[in-house]
Every structure is written in structure tokens, then in C-alpha cells.
Short mmCIF file of C-alpha atoms in Angstrom, two decimals:
data_model
loop_
_atom_site.label_atom_id
_atom_site.label_comp_id
_atom_site.label_asym_id
_atom_site.label_seq_id
_atom_site.Cartn_x
_atom_site.Cartn_y
_atom_site.Cartn_z
CA MET A 1 26.69 41.01 100.60
CA GLN A 2 29.64 43.15 100.80
CA VAL A 3 31.23 43.86 97.58
CA SER A 4 34.41 45.51 96.94
CA LEU A 5 34.36 47.21 93.69
CA ALA A 6 37.14 48.60 91.77
CA ASN A 7 38.73 51.01 94.00
CA GLU A 8 39.72 54.36 93.04
CA SER A 9 41.71 55.20 95.97
CA PRO A 10 43.20 58.56 95.72
CA THR A 11 46.43 57.47 97.23
CA PRO A 12 48.28 55.99 94.31
CA SER A 13 50.64 58.69 93.43
CA ASN A 14 50.89 59.53 89.84
CA GLU A 15 47.91 57.74 88.61
CA ALA A 16 45.19 59.28 90.59
CA PRO A 17 45.49 62.91 89.82
CA SER A 18 45.31 62.68 86.11
CA ALA A 19 42.73 60.00 86.30
CA PHE A 20 40.62 61.99 88.58
CA CYS A 21 41.16 65.10 86.62
CA GLN A 22 40.03 63.45 83.52
CA LYS A 23 37.13 61.93 85.15
CA ASP A 24 36.13 65.05 86.80
CA GLN A 25 36.03 66.79 83.58
CA GLN A 26 34.12 64.18 81.85
CA GLN A 27 31.99 62.45 84.33
CA LEU A 28 31.03 64.47 87.20
CA ASN A 29 28.90 62.20 89.17
CA THR A 30 31.09 59.33 89.97
CA SER A 31 34.22 61.04 91.08
CA PRO A 32 32.98 62.98 94.05
CA GLU A 33 31.34 59.90 95.36
CA ALA A 34 34.41 57.93 94.88
CA ILE A 35 36.55 60.47 96.57
CA GLN A 36 34.38 60.71 99.55
CA GLN A 37 34.02 57.07 100.07
CA PRO A 38 37.60 56.21 100.65
CA GLN A 39 37.68 58.59 103.48
CA GLU A 40 35.13 56.74 105.40
CA ALA A 41 36.31 53.29 104.84
CA PRO A 42 39.07 52.83 102.41
CA ALA A 43 38.88 49.17 102.70
CA THR A 44 35.35 48.53 101.95
CA ARG A 45 34.13 51.18 99.75
CA ALA A 46 35.66 50.68 96.43
CA ARG A 47 33.15 51.60 93.91
CA SER A 48 33.07 50.62 90.41
CA ARG A 49 33.96 53.85 88.99
CA GLY A 50 34.94 51.97 85.99
CA GLY A 51 31.49 51.44 84.90
CA SER A 52 30.28 54.90 84.99
CA GLY A 53 33.65 56.13 84.10
CA ASP A 54 33.68 54.14 81.01
CA GLU A 55 30.52 55.22 79.62
CA GLY A 56 31.09 58.66 80.75
CA ALA A 57 34.37 58.61 79.06
CA GLY A 58 32.71 57.31 76.02
CA ASP A 59 30.40 60.17 75.96
CA GLY A 60 32.32 62.83 77.49
CA SER A 61 35.62 61.96 76.09
CA GLY A 62 35.70 65.18 74.47
CA PRO A 63 32.85 67.12 73.22
CA GLU A 64 34.40 66.52 69.87
CA PRO A 65 33.27 62.98 69.35
CA ASN A 66 29.82 63.99 70.25
CA GLY A 67 29.73 66.08 67.24
CA GLN A 68 28.43 68.92 69.22
CA PRO A 69 29.37 72.25 67.84
CA PRO A 70 31.71 74.11 70.06
CA ALA A 71 29.09 76.71 70.32
CA ALA A 72 26.82 74.46 72.34
CA PRO A 73 26.18 76.01 75.69
CA PRO A 74 28.49 74.41 78.19
CA ALA A 75 25.86 74.32 80.85
CA ARG A 76 23.62 72.22 78.74
CA VAL A 77 26.40 69.88 77.89
CA VAL A 78 27.25 69.50 81.48
CA GLU A 79 23.72 68.83 82.39
CA ASN A 80 23.35 66.21 79.80
CA GLU A 81 26.50 64.62 80.84
CA GLU A 82 25.44 64.57 84.39
CA GLU A 83 22.22 62.92 83.65
CA GLU A 84 23.81 60.41 81.48
CA ASP A 85 26.44 59.82 84.01
CA GLU A 86 23.94 59.17 86.67
CA GLU A 87 22.18 56.73 84.53
CA MET A 88 25.35 55.07 83.74
CA THR A 89 26.31 54.93 87.32
CA LEU A 90 23.15 53.12 88.06
CA LYS A 91 23.56 50.81 85.20
CA TYR A 92 27.08 50.09 86.08
CA GLY A 93 26.36 49.58 89.66
CA ALA A 94 23.72 47.09 88.80
CA LYS A 95 25.85 45.44 86.22
CA HIS A 96 28.63 44.91 88.62
CA VAL A 97 26.42 43.59 91.28
CA ILE A 98 25.08 41.12 88.85
CA MET A 99 28.55 40.13 87.89
CA LEU A 100 29.15 39.20 91.44
CA PHE A 101 25.77 37.72 91.92
CA VAL A 102 26.43 34.94 89.49
CA PRO A 103 29.49 33.36 91.03
CA VAL A 104 28.17 33.55 94.53
CA THR A 105 25.01 31.91 93.36
CA LEU A 106 26.95 29.26 91.60
CA CYS A 107 28.94 28.52 94.66
CA MET A 108 25.86 28.22 96.75
CA VAL A 109 24.21 26.02 94.22
CA VAL A 110 27.15 23.68 94.19
CA VAL A 111 27.16 23.47 97.93
CA VAL A 112 23.48 22.87 98.25
CA ALA A 113 23.47 20.34 95.47
CA THR A 114 26.22 18.39 97.11
CA ILE A 115 24.52 18.43 100.41
CA LYS A 116 21.37 17.11 98.96
CA SER A 117 22.95 14.38 96.99
CA VAL A 118 25.63 13.12 99.26
CA SER A 119 23.91 12.50 102.48
CA PHE A 120 27.03 12.13 104.43
CA TYR A 121 27.26 15.81 104.91
CA THR A 122 24.18 15.93 106.97
CA LYS A 123 25.03 12.98 109.08
CA ASN A 124 26.57 13.80 112.33
CA ASP A 125 29.03 11.12 113.13
CA GLY A 126 30.31 12.72 116.20
CA GLN A 127 33.68 13.57 114.87
CA ARG A 128 35.02 16.97 114.86
CA LEU A 129 37.85 19.02 113.68
CA ILE A 130 40.77 19.44 115.92
CA TYR A 131 39.90 23.05 116.32
CA THR A 132 36.57 22.40 117.86
CA PRO A 133 37.24 19.86 120.52
CA PHE A 134 34.09 20.23 122.47
CA PRO A 135 31.26 17.98 121.53
CA GLU A 136 27.82 19.23 121.03
CA GLU A 137 25.85 16.15 121.70
CA THR A 138 25.45 16.82 125.33
CA ASP A 139 22.60 16.32 127.64
CA THR A 140 21.65 19.76 128.58
CA VAL A 141 21.13 22.79 126.49
CA ALA A 142 23.30 24.81 128.76
CA GLN A 143 26.16 22.43 128.34
CA ARG A 144 25.80 22.51 124.65
CA ALA A 145 25.74 26.25 124.59
CA VAL A 146 28.86 26.44 126.65
CA ASN A 147 30.60 23.96 124.45
CA SER A 148 29.72 25.72 121.30
CA ILE A 149 30.86 29.01 122.70
CA LEU A 150 34.13 27.45 123.61
CA ASN A 151 34.51 25.95 120.19
CA ALA A 152 33.74 29.18 118.52
CA THR A 153 36.18 30.99 120.69
CA ILE A 154 38.94 28.62 119.82
CA MET A 155 38.24 28.90 116.16
CA ILE A 156 38.06 32.62 116.20
CA THR A 157 41.18 32.92 118.20
CA VAL A 158 42.94 30.87 115.62
CA ILE A 159 41.61 33.08 112.92
CA ILE A 160 42.68 36.22 114.65
CA VAL A 161 46.09 34.88 115.32
CA MET A 162 46.51 33.95 111.70
CA THR A 163 45.42 37.36 110.66
CA LEU A 164 47.89 39.05 112.89
CA VAL A 165 50.65 36.82 111.71
CA LEU A 166 49.87 37.75 108.19
CA VAL A 167 49.71 41.39 108.91
CA LEU A 168 53.07 41.21 110.53
CA LEU A 169 54.53 39.30 107.69
CA TYR A 170 53.18 41.79 105.33
CA LYS A 171 54.48 44.71 107.26
CA TYR A 172 57.91 43.31 107.42
CA ARG A 173 57.86 42.39 103.83
CA CYS A 174 58.28 38.70 104.22
CA TYR A 175 56.65 38.31 100.93
CA LYS A 176 58.27 35.10 100.09
CA VAL A 177 56.81 33.50 103.11
CA ILE A 178 53.38 34.68 102.31
CA GLN A 179 53.63 33.66 98.77
CA GLY A 180 54.91 30.25 99.62
CA TRP A 181 52.23 29.73 102.19
CA LEU A 182 49.48 30.65 99.84
CA PHE A 183 50.91 28.54 97.14
CA LEU A 184 51.03 25.56 99.43
CA SER A 185 47.60 26.14 100.71
CA SER A 186 46.04 26.28 97.33
CA LEU A 187 47.98 23.22 96.36
CA LEU A 188 46.73 21.39 99.35
CA LEU A 189 43.24 22.46 98.81
CA LEU A 190 43.13 21.59 95.19
CA PHE A 191 44.57 18.20 95.49
CA PHE A 192 43.69 16.92 98.81
CA PHE A 193 40.19 18.03 99.06
CA SER A 194 39.16 17.34 95.58
CA PHE A 195 40.55 13.91 96.02
CA ILE A 196 38.57 13.46 99.11
CA TYR A 197 35.58 14.86 97.45
CA LEU A 198 35.80 12.36 94.73
CA HIS A 199 37.00 9.36 96.47
CA GLY A 200 37.33 9.36 100.14
CA PHE A 201 40.30 7.95 101.80
CA PRO A 202 39.84 5.54 104.64
CA CYS A 203 43.39 5.45 105.85
CA LEU A 204 43.24 9.08 106.72
CA ARG A 205 40.85 8.35 109.42
CA ARG A 206 43.49 7.25 111.75
CA SER A 207 46.30 9.51 110.82
CA LEU A 208 44.53 12.82 110.63
CA PRO A 209 42.06 14.49 112.85
CA LEU A 210 39.58 14.37 110.08
CA PRO A 211 36.61 12.20 110.51
CA ASP A 212 35.61 9.38 108.32
CA VAL A 213 36.01 10.90 104.97
CA ARG A 214 35.14 7.84 103.09
CA ALA A 215 31.60 8.77 102.67
CA LEU A 216 32.45 12.37 102.23
CA SER A 217 32.62 11.69 98.63
CA VAL A 218 30.90 11.44 95.42
CA ARG A 219 31.92 7.88 95.57
CA GLU A 220 28.71 7.27 97.36
CA VAL A 221 26.92 8.87 94.53
CA PHE A 222 28.86 6.69 92.19
CA LYS A 223 27.83 3.64 94.04
CA THR A 224 24.27 4.66 93.84
CA TYR A 225 24.48 4.76 90.13
CA ASN A 226 26.71 1.74 89.93
CA VAL A 227 29.53 3.58 88.38
CA ALA A 228 32.99 2.50 89.17
CA MET A 229 35.88 4.83 89.34
CA ASP A 230 39.19 3.20 89.06
CA TYR A 231 42.31 4.58 90.53
CA PHE A 232 43.99 5.34 87.29
CA THR A 233 41.23 7.50 85.96
CA LEU A 234 40.79 9.07 89.30
CA ALA A 235 44.45 9.88 89.55
CA ILE A 236 44.48 11.46 86.14
CA VAL A 237 41.42 13.49 86.87
CA VAL A 238 42.63 14.77 90.18
CA TRP A 239 46.06 15.51 88.82
CA ASN A 240 44.68 17.48 85.95
CA PHE A 241 42.23 19.33 88.04
CA GLY A 242 44.84 20.25 90.56
CA VAL A 243 47.61 21.29 88.26
CA VAL A 244 45.47 23.29 85.92
CA GLY A 245 43.91 24.92 88.93
CA MET A 246 47.27 25.93 90.26
CA ILE A 247 48.29 27.29 86.92
CA CYS A 248 45.13 29.23 86.47
CA ILE A 249 45.12 30.78 89.83
CA HIS A 250 48.71 31.48 90.45
CA TRP A 251 49.97 32.10 87.02
CA LYS A 252 48.17 32.86 83.86
CA GLY A 253 45.04 31.32 82.63
CA PRO A 254 41.72 32.16 81.14
CA LEU A 255 39.59 34.31 83.31
CA ARG A 256 36.57 32.10 83.21
CA LEU A 257 38.55 29.13 84.25
CA GLN A 258 40.09 30.99 87.10
CA GLN A 259 36.74 32.08 88.31
CA ALA A 260 35.44 28.56 88.05
CA TYR A 261 38.30 27.24 90.09
CA LEU A 262 37.85 29.79 92.76
CA ILE A 263 34.22 28.92 93.00
CA MET A 264 35.01 25.27 93.28
CA ILE A 265 37.56 25.81 95.96
CA SER A 266 35.17 27.93 97.91
CA ALA A 267 32.48 25.34 97.61
CA LEU A 268 34.83 22.65 98.82
CA MET A 269 35.77 24.61 101.84
CA ALA A 270 32.22 25.46 102.62
CA LEU A 271 31.31 21.82 102.44
CA VAL A 272 34.05 20.80 104.73
CA PHE A 273 32.99 23.34 107.22
CA ILE A 274 29.43 22.37 107.03
CA LYS A 275 30.32 18.83 107.68
CA TYR A 276 32.77 19.22 110.43
CA LEU A 277 31.60 22.05 112.47
CA PRO A 278 28.99 21.23 115.00
CA GLU A 279 25.88 23.18 114.49
CA TRP A 280 25.79 25.73 117.16
CA THR A 281 29.43 26.40 116.80
CA ALA A 282 29.02 27.06 113.15
CA TRP A 283 26.23 29.54 113.52
CA LEU A 284 28.00 31.23 116.32
CA ILE A 285 31.15 31.55 114.33
CA LEU A 286 29.32 32.97 111.40
CA ALA A 287 27.71 35.59 113.54
CA VAL A 288 30.83 36.55 115.38
CA ILE A 289 32.91 36.75 112.32
CA SER A 290 30.52 39.06 110.59
CA VAL A 291 30.70 41.36 113.51
CA TYR A 292 34.42 41.07 113.76
CA ASP A 293 34.71 41.75 110.12
CA LEU A 294 33.03 45.06 110.46
CA LEU A 295 35.09 45.97 113.44
CA ALA A 296 38.35 44.98 111.96
CA VAL A 297 37.80 46.96 108.87
CA LEU A 298 36.39 50.09 110.32
CA CYS A 299 38.42 50.49 113.43
CA PRO A 300 41.59 52.42 112.91
CA LYS A 301 43.55 49.91 114.85
CA GLY A 302 42.15 46.95 113.11
CA PRO A 303 44.64 44.71 111.39
CA LEU A 304 42.76 44.97 108.20
CA ARG A 305 42.94 48.67 108.21
CA ILE A 306 46.64 48.45 108.68
CA LEU A 307 46.88 46.19 105.75
CA VAL A 308 44.87 48.39 103.54
CA GLU A 309 46.88 51.38 104.38
CA THR A 310 50.15 49.65 104.06
CA ALA A 311 49.15 48.27 100.76
CA GLN A 312 48.06 51.61 99.58
CA GLU A 313 51.23 53.21 100.65
CA ARG A 314 53.23 50.68 98.86
CA ASN A 315 50.95 50.86 95.96
CA GLU A 316 50.74 47.19 95.69
CA PRO A 317 48.21 45.11 93.99
CA ILE A 318 46.27 42.42 95.63
CA PHE A 319 47.04 38.83 95.55
CA PRO A 320 44.82 37.24 93.03
CA ALA A 321 44.94 33.79 94.43
CA LEU A 322 42.71 34.98 97.14
CA ILE A 323 40.23 37.11 95.48
CA TYR A 324 37.69 36.68 92.88
CA SER A 325 37.51 39.22 90.21
CA SER A 326 34.76 39.37 87.76
CA THR A 327 36.98 40.79 85.12
CA MET A 328 40.55 41.30 84.55
CA VAL A 329 42.28 44.51 84.95
CA TRP A 330 44.83 45.59 82.54
CA LEU A 331 47.69 47.81 83.29
CA VAL A 332 49.80 48.78 80.44
CA ASN A 333 53.43 48.87 81.01
CA MET A 334 54.22 52.12 79.44
CA ALA A 335 57.62 53.38 78.70
CA ASP A 336 57.24 56.51 80.65
CA THR A 337 55.69 55.00 83.66
CA ASP A 338 56.88 51.96 85.39
CA ARG A 339 53.62 50.70 86.47
CA PRO A 340 53.81 47.00 86.39
CA LYS A 341 51.41 45.01 84.42
CA ARG A 342 48.98 43.68 86.74
CA ASN A 343 46.39 41.10 86.63
CA SER A 344 43.91 41.60 89.28
CA THR A 345 43.10 38.03 89.74
CA GLU A 346 46.49 36.65 89.24
CA ALA A 347 49.11 35.95 91.70
CA SER A 348 50.72 39.26 91.92
CA PRO A 349 53.78 39.83 93.93
CA PRO A 350 53.59 38.33 97.29
CA GLN A 351 52.82 41.58 98.92
CA GLN A 352 49.31 41.45 97.85
CA GLN A 353 48.86 38.07 99.20
CA THR A 354 50.15 39.16 102.44
CA GLN A 355 47.58 41.68 102.62
CA ASP A 356 44.97 39.27 101.65
CA SER A 357 46.15 36.77 104.11
CA ALA A 358 46.34 39.25 106.81
CA VAL A 359 42.87 40.16 106.17
CA GLU A 360 41.95 36.74 107.19
CA SER A 361 40.24 37.28 110.40
CA PRO A 362 36.85 38.23 109.21
CA ALA A 363 36.64 35.17 107.12
CA PRO A 364 33.67 33.59 108.64
CA SER A 365 34.00 30.09 107.65
CA SER A 366 37.57 29.41 107.03
CA PRO A 367 39.51 28.93 110.13
CA SER A 368 42.79 27.47 109.37
CA GLN A 369 42.32 23.92 110.08
CA ASP A 370 45.07 23.06 107.92
CA ASP A 371 46.68 26.28 107.63
CA GLY A 372 47.13 25.67 104.00
CA GLY A 373 43.95 25.44 102.22
CA PHE A 374 41.75 27.38 104.41
CA THR A 375 43.64 30.43 105.06
CA SER A 376 43.83 31.38 101.49
CA SER A 377 40.20 31.71 100.93
CA TRP A 378 40.00 33.08 104.32
CA VAL A 379 42.41 35.64 103.38
CA SER A 380 40.52 36.38 100.36
CA GLN A 381 37.68 37.22 102.59
CA GLN A 382 39.80 39.87 103.97
CA GLU A 383 40.84 40.84 100.61
CA HIS A 384 37.50 42.02 99.74
CA ARG A 385 37.28 43.93 102.91
CA LEU A 386 40.30 45.74 101.94
CA GLY A 387 38.63 46.60 98.79
CA GLN A 388 40.63 47.47 95.87
CA LEU A 389 43.97 48.51 96.87
CA GLN A 390 45.18 49.36 93.54
CA SER A 391 43.32 51.79 91.55
CA THR A 392 43.68 49.75 88.55
CA GLU A 393 40.87 51.34 86.82
CA GLU A 394 42.33 54.68 87.42
CA THR A 395 45.62 53.78 86.04
CA ARG A 396 43.97 52.25 83.13
CA ARG A 397 41.97 55.23 82.50
CA GLU A 398 44.98 57.36 82.73
CA ILE A 399 46.79 55.24 80.31
CA GLN A 400 44.02 55.49 77.92
CA GLN A 401 44.13 59.15 78.06
CA MET A 402 47.69 59.17 77.12
CA PRO A 403 48.22 59.78 73.50
CA SER A 404 49.95 56.55 72.91
CA ALA A 405 47.54 54.67 75.00
CA ARG A 406 45.56 51.68 74.08
CA PRO A 407 42.34 51.98 72.42
CA PRO A 408 38.91 52.27 73.41
CA VAL A 409 37.68 53.28 76.66
CA GLU A 410 34.83 50.99 75.94
CA ASP A 411 37.07 48.15 76.81
CA ASP A 412 37.12 49.45 80.26
CA ASP A 413 33.63 48.33 80.51
CA GLU A 414 34.34 44.72 80.35
CA GLU A 415 37.59 44.91 82.07
CA ARG A 416 36.59 46.83 85.01
CA GLY A 417 35.28 44.37 87.40
CA VAL A 418 34.40 43.95 90.92
CA LYS A 419 36.34 41.97 93.33
CA LEU A 420 35.01 39.86 96.00
CA GLY A 421 36.91 38.01 98.58
CA LEU A 422 36.73 34.30 98.42
CA GLY A 423 35.88 34.20 102.03
CA ASP A 424 32.58 35.70 101.19
CA PHE A 425 31.84 32.87 98.88
CA ILE A 426 32.58 30.40 101.53
CA PHE A 427 30.69 32.24 104.14
CA TYR A 428 27.53 32.53 102.18
CA SER A 429 27.69 29.09 100.75
CA MET A 430 28.18 27.66 104.13
CA LEU A 431 25.27 29.58 105.45
CA VAL A 432 23.00 28.37 102.77
CA GLY A 433 24.31 24.88 102.99
CA LYS A 434 23.78 24.65 106.68
CA ALA A 435 20.35 26.02 106.35
CA SER A 436 19.39 23.51 103.76
CA ALA A 437 20.93 20.71 105.69
CA THR A 438 19.25 21.30 108.93
CA ALA A 439 15.98 22.93 108.26
CA SER A 440 12.88 20.89 107.94
CA GLY A 441 11.30 22.96 105.27
CA ASP A 442 14.64 23.00 103.69
CA TRP A 443 13.95 24.57 100.38
CA ASN A 444 12.11 27.42 101.93
CA THR A 445 14.84 28.12 104.35
CA THR A 446 17.45 27.83 101.72
CA LEU A 447 15.73 30.22 99.45
CA ALA A 448 15.14 32.66 102.22
CA CYS A 449 18.78 32.65 103.18
CA PHE A 450 19.75 33.02 99.63
CA VAL A 451 17.62 36.03 99.10
CA ALA A 452 18.72 37.56 102.33
CA ILE A 453 22.32 37.21 101.38
CA LEU A 454 21.84 38.77 98.05
CA ILE A 455 20.15 41.72 99.53
CA GLN B 1 59.84 38.37 91.84
CA GLY B 2 57.90 35.31 91.14
CA HIS B 3 54.91 36.11 89.12
CA CYS B 4 54.45 38.52 86.38
CA ALA B 5 50.97 39.72 86.49
CA PHE B 6 49.20 40.72 83.43
CA THR B 7 45.80 40.52 82.13
CA MET B 8 44.21 37.37 81.10
CA ASN B 9 42.38 39.14 78.44
CA LEU B 10 44.13 37.92 75.40
CA GLU B 11 43.17 41.00 73.52
CA ARG B 12 45.58 42.99 75.49
CA LEU B 13 48.54 40.80 75.15
CA PRO B 14 51.10 41.47 72.51
CA ASN B 15 51.36 38.72 69.99
CA GLU B 16 54.67 37.40 71.11
CA GLU B 17 53.33 36.85 74.54
CA LYS B 18 50.32 35.08 73.22
CA LEU B 19 52.62 32.78 71.39
CA THR B 20 54.70 32.16 74.46
CA LEU B 21 51.65 31.41 76.50
CA CYS B 22 50.25 29.06 73.93
CA ARG B 23 53.54 27.32 73.69
CA LYS B 24 53.87 26.94 77.42
CA TYR B 25 50.43 25.47 77.70
CA TYR B 26 51.27 23.10 74.92
CA LEU B 27 54.47 21.96 76.53
CA GLY B 28 52.87 21.68 79.90
CA GLY B 29 50.30 19.30 78.59
CA PHE B 30 52.95 16.69 78.18
CA ALA B 31 53.04 16.23 81.90
CA LEU B 32 50.00 14.01 81.70
CA LEU B 33 47.75 17.00 81.52
CA PRO B 34 45.26 16.66 78.73
CA PHE B 35 43.13 19.19 80.49
CA LEU B 36 45.79 21.74 79.86
CA TRP B 37 45.66 20.95 76.19
CA PHE B 38 41.97 21.29 76.25
CA VAL B 39 42.22 24.71 77.81
CA ASN B 40 44.84 25.63 75.27
CA VAL B 41 42.64 24.67 72.38
CA VAL B 42 39.59 26.42 73.65
CA TRP B 43 41.35 29.52 74.73
CA PHE B 44 43.46 30.07 71.69
CA PHE B 45 41.03 28.82 69.15
CA LYS B 46 39.78 32.22 68.32
CA GLU B 47 43.26 33.59 68.12
CA ALA B 48 44.45 30.89 65.85
CA PHE B 49 41.62 30.51 63.45
CA ILE B 50 39.17 33.30 63.60
CA LYS B 51 41.33 36.32 63.77
CA PRO B 52 42.89 37.98 60.79
CA PRO B 53 46.41 36.79 60.30
CA PHE B 54 49.25 38.20 62.23
CA THR B 55 52.84 37.24 62.41
CA GLU B 56 52.74 34.63 65.05
CA GLN B 57 49.47 33.20 64.03
CA THR B 58 50.86 30.29 62.10
CA GLN B 59 52.83 29.15 65.06
CA ILE B 60 49.91 29.53 67.38
CA LYS B 61 47.86 27.56 64.93
CA SER B 62 50.33 24.77 64.97
CA TYR B 63 50.37 24.67 68.74
CA VAL B 64 46.64 24.61 68.91
CA LYS B 65 46.47 21.85 66.38
CA ARG B 66 49.04 19.80 68.21
CA SER B 67 47.26 20.35 71.48
CA ALA B 68 44.07 19.17 69.89
CA LEU B 69 45.80 16.06 68.65
CA GLY B 70 47.21 15.36 72.04
CA LEU B 71 43.83 15.85 73.54
CA LEU B 72 42.26 13.42 71.12
CA PHE B 73 44.90 10.91 71.96
CA TRP B 74 44.23 11.17 75.65
CA VAL B 75 40.51 11.04 75.23
CA SER B 76 40.74 7.87 73.23
CA VAL B 77 43.14 6.30 75.67
CA LEU B 78 40.96 7.10 78.62
CA THR B 79 37.80 6.04 76.92
CA THR B 80 39.32 2.75 75.95
CA TRP B 81 40.60 2.17 79.41
CA ILE B 82 37.34 3.05 81.07
CA THR B 83 35.41 0.84 78.73
CA ILE B 84 37.70 -2.04 79.41
CA TYR B 85 37.57 -1.42 83.09
CA GLN B 86 33.83 -1.17 83.25
CA HIS B 87 33.43 -4.23 81.19
CA PHE B 88 35.75 -6.41 83.13
CA ARG B 89 35.08 -4.93 86.48
CA ALA B 90 33.06 -7.76 87.72
CA GLN B 91 35.63 -10.27 86.67
CA TRP B 92 38.52 -8.43 88.18
CA GLY B 93 36.78 -7.72 91.39
CA GLU B 94 36.42 -4.24 92.71
#
């Protein structure tokens, strides 16, 4: 599982130096690591400096608080600090991983649970998405292989094209476009698919390339338990769910709720993919996208790289609608600096979204079937590849070191979080879902996949 | 630009902004969004009732209370409707 942790990229102009200086003085271990990492892969290597930083800052924030007499040998102090820092690094690393572990697990659980309970997902009714026109129920293995390769190619081409489009948009600062697109896509996703999830909608069968969605719903579950869901209640529920979701993700809302929504969206997408992608195609796509992901991020020419760098140059935050952050990041809008307040998981200025969107291509399981809903999470996938573009933690730290700064560095602890692209959620959930759907010893397979992903 | 991004950690928000946020959630709930009221109540509960008083607290309290009332209203309406519906479902036909 690739995790993008809070990035301390050295590029942000005014923030980094003081932040790093401070850190270097106080916590020695984390900084060098952090500095080196960005050089290899700026996109992927954000580390949660926050964690170690925080505690280090707690300790090391001045020998004074420690109560150590100034006469204490500096070497000893340093040594102690180093040891403590290392410990803290470990603890923080683990803590952050766990913070990410939970939502991914949740997403997978939701997906697997749905697959088990609503049997429609495992039924192959021969209908496919418009993006994968080649059927897989063919007579010969060879034919099937060819078809799935073709399907996968189409899908991936679409993904790559979308990515490039987004990169271009981002480069040319068509932020409005990006923002609008993402807004629409999340809107679509929230309403349309949750509606389908809950109800199913027969008339869509004819008008859209989607297969029979009627059974794609919890309605079947409802029928099993002889529970009726009338339209009025359903409408209210869907409306509420959708609107509050939009508010939480794109505007301001409680962190937990935002996380929950992102998980739900990811699960929805994963389910749709599981259902509508023929088997071989799906596995193939997963494999190829993982590979592509690596390439796109590490190669200097890769679109993702471009995005990262552009974003770093412009010192822009990342679009929160597309990424999942385990905590919120707080940037104080100080009088002397004009750093904008930024919420790492909120819809920041469109620029970030662009970058997220552009990062789309590696998203394994979210080709843009309807360009709306899917691309966003897809993008988020990229997002995490990009890592943290804004050194929010750094700025925060810096702020805290300012005399008029907010209080306790300890707060950094909670607030420093890790970010993970939504695409990852989808990818892994889909993987697990597919495994559980198709394997005979399904629980074993599922668990094995699960563990493998975590590792 | 469109969105102002700031932390969702209420601790960090200045009080006026908390009030604005609470108010906006309250007003938004009128668009047939009891869920929004629910979120408002849960989210701002601590701010309104547990924390030591601050200037805007009374107003936040009032918004939270009103949101809770609205929520109760909706819950009762929906429950009544669902009960009726379930009860008469067979008679009305599905």
C-alpha cells in the first residue's frame, strides 16, 4: 500500500527553511530523511515528519522546558534527543500507517459485505460497460484473452487520455474547469450511484449503457427481509446523503464525516467496477495500472511528475475532494505571511484538483466511465502519488515557532495526518471484492488479499 | 476563488467562524435536510454545551437547539409516514 504522508517538500519558499532549521535543531533524525526522500521521488515519498517532528518538538523545543540545566553536556542532550527522536519516528510512522489502515479496511469491508449480501454483483449477466465492448464469454481461451487485452487497452487508454487532459488543464490554469468537473463528478457519484445502490432503476436499462441495475441494489436485500422502501423516504434519504456529502467534501464539514463519505464513494465505485468489468479485463487492468502508476510517478516525463512539480512550484495545496486525509491540516493565516488557510481534505482552490485529476492515470479501477464520478476518485489515486504537495506540516510548524503562533506543538500530533488517494481505496477494495466474489474458498482468498495489500 | 479552505478542526477556528458555520448548517437544514441538522447538533454539541462560555456561545447554543428541534420534527414525520406506509402497504399495493 502506497501511502503518501505529509510531505515536507523543501520547495515551498519561505516555509521550508525555518521549518527545517527548527526541526534540524530539535529533531535530528527525521529531517535528513525527509530531505533526501524528495529528491528521489517527490511525489511518492512524503513522510510524516509531523509525527516525529511533533514529539521531537515537544521534547526538544528548547532545552528549557526540559528543565535541564544549561550546563548539561550538549552531546548528551543531542544523543538523548536522537534516541527519542528515533523512537518517535517509529511510533509516528506506525501510528500514521494505522490511521490509514482503518479507512482502507473499512472500505474493503463494505465492498465485501455488499458482495456477499447482494448476489447480483457476482452474477454475470453478460452486460458490460461501454468502455469494455468485448465480451469475455467466448469459446476459446485465446479469444477470451485477446478480448480482455483489448478491453483493458481501451480502458487504460481512456485513463491516460483523461490524465493528460487534466495535466494540461492544470498547466494552463484552467482551474475553473477542473473544479467544475470534479464538482459535477462528485455530485453524480453521490446521487446517482447511491440511488442505484439503494433502489435500482429499471428505466435506465434502455437509455444508458449500464446493465440491469435493478438488482444492483439493496432493494433485493430489502425484499429478502420484506421491508418496503417507499419513494418518499427513499428520496429524502438520497437527497440528504447526497447534499451533505457534497457539503462535507467540497466545503466544510466534520472530518470524520468527510472521511466516511470518501470511503463510501470509493466503495461504490469499487462495486460498480467489480460488477461491470469482465473478469480477466479487471485483473489485467489492475496489474497494468499498478505498473503504470510506478512509471508515471517515477519517470521524469511522466504526467504525474509534471503535476507534482508544477504544484510545488505554484505552492498549491491539493484538492481535497480527491484525497483522503486522516487528519486535517491547519494553516494559520498570519498577518505577516499570506499563507492561505488550508484544509487538506477540503476543496481547495481548483489548482489542487487539477493536479489530482491529472494524476488520474494510475488509478487502477476508476476509468472514467462517466467522466464525472469516476475520475474524481481516480484522480485522487493520483493525488496520493503526488504525495503531499504542500508542506502543510512545515508551515504549521513554522507558525508555531513564531512568537505569536498558536499553541501547542502537541496539536500537531493529531493534525498531522497522512493522505491517501481515493483511487487506492477503490483499487484495493476492488481487488478484495473480486477475490471474494470469484474464489471458491472465498474467505481465505479474501483474507490473503487483504493481508497482502496491507503489507 | 471558490472555496476557502480551512481546517475542520473546530478547535482552530475563531469563534466567529464557528458561529457562522453553525448558522449556515442550521439554515441549510431547511432545504429538507434533517441530516444536516443532525450533523450540526453532533458537531457543535461540545462547543455549545461543554465548553466554557465564550462570546458567541449563546448563539451557537440556540442554533444547536433549533437544529435539534428540527431534527426531532423530521424524525417524527418520517417515522409516522413509514409506519403508515408499512401498515397500509398491502392495501395500497406495492
